[in-house]
Amino acid sequence: MTAARLRPMRWWDIEPVMELELRLFPEDAWSRGMYWSELADTGPGGTRHYTVAVDEGGALLGYAGLMVVGAEGDVQTIAVAEDQQGAGLGARLLADLVAEAARRECAELLLEVRMDNPRAQRLYERFGFEPVGIRRGYYQPANVDALVMRLDNPKEPADG
């Protein structure tokens, strides 16, 4: 795995994020407009927190996003480039989101994960997320169910 550095996502990251987004999530990729909207709410007092992972040359390796409203956080997205998967980068990105949720004093952190993605489910379970429900047909147009998972009282991870 390439050494990765985490930093806040900025507007100039949208194009490389979109390239990765379209490769990883071809059926239900977010649009550029959605990312622009998310980033517009990342400033002081904003409800969003977005992070990118980049290599030493600045190339995008992954990204993650969090929304916090009141005492509830929601993992919006986590993505890791294909050649970086399985080497801990997803865990680093998730640790960043959990730490931010703890910093913002969230009482709970929620997420949806595809039912056909057991690898991601195991990652979330390692962080203490527990299944709390199913959203039928959540991922469209493939009509794939989402497993809803929750982490109560997020704490900054020991390695985060």
PDB file of N, CA and C in Angstrom, residues 1-6 52-62 83-84 87-89 92:
ATOM      1  N   MET A   1       0.842  -1.187   0.000  1.00  0.00           N
ATOM      2  CA  MET A   1       0.000   0.000   0.000  1.00  0.00           C
ATOM      3  C   MET A   1       0.881   1.242   0.000  1.00  0.00           C
ATOM      4  N   THR A   2       0.444   2.251  -0.703  1.00  0.00           N
ATOM      5  CA  THR A   2       1.129   3.531  -0.739  1.00  0.00           C
ATOM      6  C   THR A   2       0.886   4.271   0.565  1.00  0.00           C
ATOM      7  N   ALA A   3       1.905   4.981   1.050  1.00  0.00           N
ATOM      8  CA  ALA A   3       1.729   5.804   2.250  1.00  0.00           C
ATOM      9  C   ALA A   3       0.672   6.873   1.955  1.00  0.00           C
ATOM     10  N   ALA A   4      -0.256   7.038   2.869  1.00  0.00           N
ATOM     11  CA  ALA A   4      -1.345   7.991   2.662  1.00  0.00           C
ATOM     12  C   ALA A   4      -1.350   9.035   3.762  1.00  0.00           C
ATOM     13  N   ARG A   5      -1.711  10.243   3.365  1.00  0.00           N
ATOM     14  CA  ARG A   5      -1.875  11.350   4.304  1.00  0.00           C
ATOM     15  C   ARG A   5      -3.335  11.786   4.228  1.00  0.00           C
ATOM     16  N   LEU A   6      -3.958  11.993   5.382  1.00  0.00           N
ATOM     17  CA  LEU A   6      -5.342  12.476   5.424  1.00  0.00           C
ATOM     18  C   LEU A   6      -5.325  13.992   5.551  1.00  0.00           C
ATOM     19  N   VAL A  52      -9.960  13.578   2.616  1.00  0.00           N
ATOM     20  CA  VAL A  52      -9.394  12.779   1.536  1.00  0.00           C
ATOM     21  C   VAL A  52      -8.094  12.160   2.019  1.00  0.00           C
ATOM     22  N   ALA A  53      -7.764  11.023   1.425  1.00  0.00           N
ATOM     23  CA  ALA A  53      -6.470  10.378   1.628  1.00  0.00           C
ATOM     24  C   ALA A  53      -5.705  10.540   0.328  1.00  0.00           C
ATOM     25  N   VAL A  54      -4.487  11.070   0.422  1.00  0.00           N
ATOM     26  CA  VAL A  54      -3.663  11.293  -0.763  1.00  0.00           C
ATOM     27  C   VAL A  54      -2.297  10.666  -0.562  1.00  0.00           C
ATOM     28  N   ASP A  55      -1.645  10.322  -1.687  1.00  0.00           N
ATOM     29  CA  ASP A  55      -0.288   9.786  -1.595  1.00  0.00           C
ATOM     30  C   ASP A  55       0.708  10.939  -1.541  1.00  0.00           C
ATOM     31  N   GLU A  56       1.993  10.613  -1.523  1.00  0.00           N
ATOM     32  CA  GLU A  56       3.030  11.636  -1.392  1.00  0.00           C
ATOM     33  C   GLU A  56       3.001  12.644  -2.534  1.00  0.00           C
ATOM     34  N   GLY A  57       2.537  12.225  -3.714  1.00  0.00           N
ATOM     35  CA  GLY A  57       2.443  13.128  -4.853  1.00  0.00           C
ATOM     36  C   GLY A  57       1.127  13.871  -4.943  1.00  0.00           C
ATOM     37  N   GLY A  58       0.223  13.633  -3.992  1.00  0.00           N
ATOM     38  CA  GLY A  58      -1.063  14.307  -3.972  1.00  0.00           C
ATOM     39  C   GLY A  58      -2.185  13.574  -4.685  1.00  0.00           C
ATOM     40  N   ALA A  59      -1.901  12.372  -5.219  1.00  0.00           N
ATOM     41  CA  ALA A  59      -2.950  11.609  -5.905  1.00  0.00           C
ATOM     42  C   ALA A  59      -3.960  11.062  -4.901  1.00  0.00           C
ATOM     43  N   LEU A  60      -5.218  11.109  -5.264  1.00  0.00           N
ATOM     44  CA  LEU A  60      -6.300  10.662  -4.388  1.00  0.00           C
ATOM     45  C   LEU A  60      -6.295   9.148  -4.229  1.00  0.00           C
ATOM     46  N   LEU A  61      -6.345   8.693  -2.980  1.00  0.00           N
ATOM     47  CA  LEU A  61      -6.408   7.263  -2.666  1.00  0.00           C
ATOM     48  C   LEU A  61      -7.748   6.877  -2.053  1.00  0.00           C
ATOM     49  N   GLY A  62      -8.462   7.848  -1.486  1.00  0.00           N
ATOM     50  CA  GLY A  62      -9.741   7.567  -0.851  1.00  0.00           C
ATOM     51  C   GLY A  62     -10.344   8.843  -0.292  1.00  0.00           C
ATOM     52  N   ASP A  83      -6.728  -0.420  -5.623  1.00  0.00           N
ATOM     53  CA  ASP A  83      -5.394  -0.943  -5.308  1.00  0.00           C
ATOM     54  C   ASP A  83      -4.948  -0.657  -3.882  1.00  0.00           C
ATOM     55  N   GLN A  84      -5.786   0.048  -3.111  1.00  0.00           N
ATOM     56  CA  GLN A  84      -5.477   0.353  -1.714  1.00  0.00           C
ATOM     57  C   GLN A  84      -6.375  -0.423  -0.745  1.00  0.00           C
ATOM     58  N   ALA A  87      -5.847  -2.799   3.038  1.00  0.00           N
ATOM     59  CA  ALA A  87      -4.571  -2.470   3.681  1.00  0.00           C
ATOM     60  C   ALA A  87      -4.710  -1.460   4.817  1.00  0.00           C
ATOM     61  N   GLY A  88      -5.947  -1.190   5.239  1.00  0.00           N
ATOM     62  CA  GLY A  88      -6.150  -0.333   6.403  1.00  0.00           C
ATOM     63  C   GLY A  88      -6.555   1.102   6.128  1.00  0.00           C
ATOM     64  N   LEU A  89      -6.596   1.522   4.874  1.00  0.00           N
ATOM     65  CA  LEU A  89      -6.955   2.906   4.591  1.00  0.00           C
ATOM     66  C   LEU A  89      -8.419   3.190   4.922  1.00  0.00           C
ATOM     67  N   ARG A  92      -8.597   3.856   8.525  1.00  0.00           N
ATOM     68  CA  ARG A  92      -8.086   5.200   8.865  1.00  0.00           C
ATOM     69  C   ARG A  92      -9.119   6.275   8.564  1.00  0.00           C
TER      70      ARG A  92
END
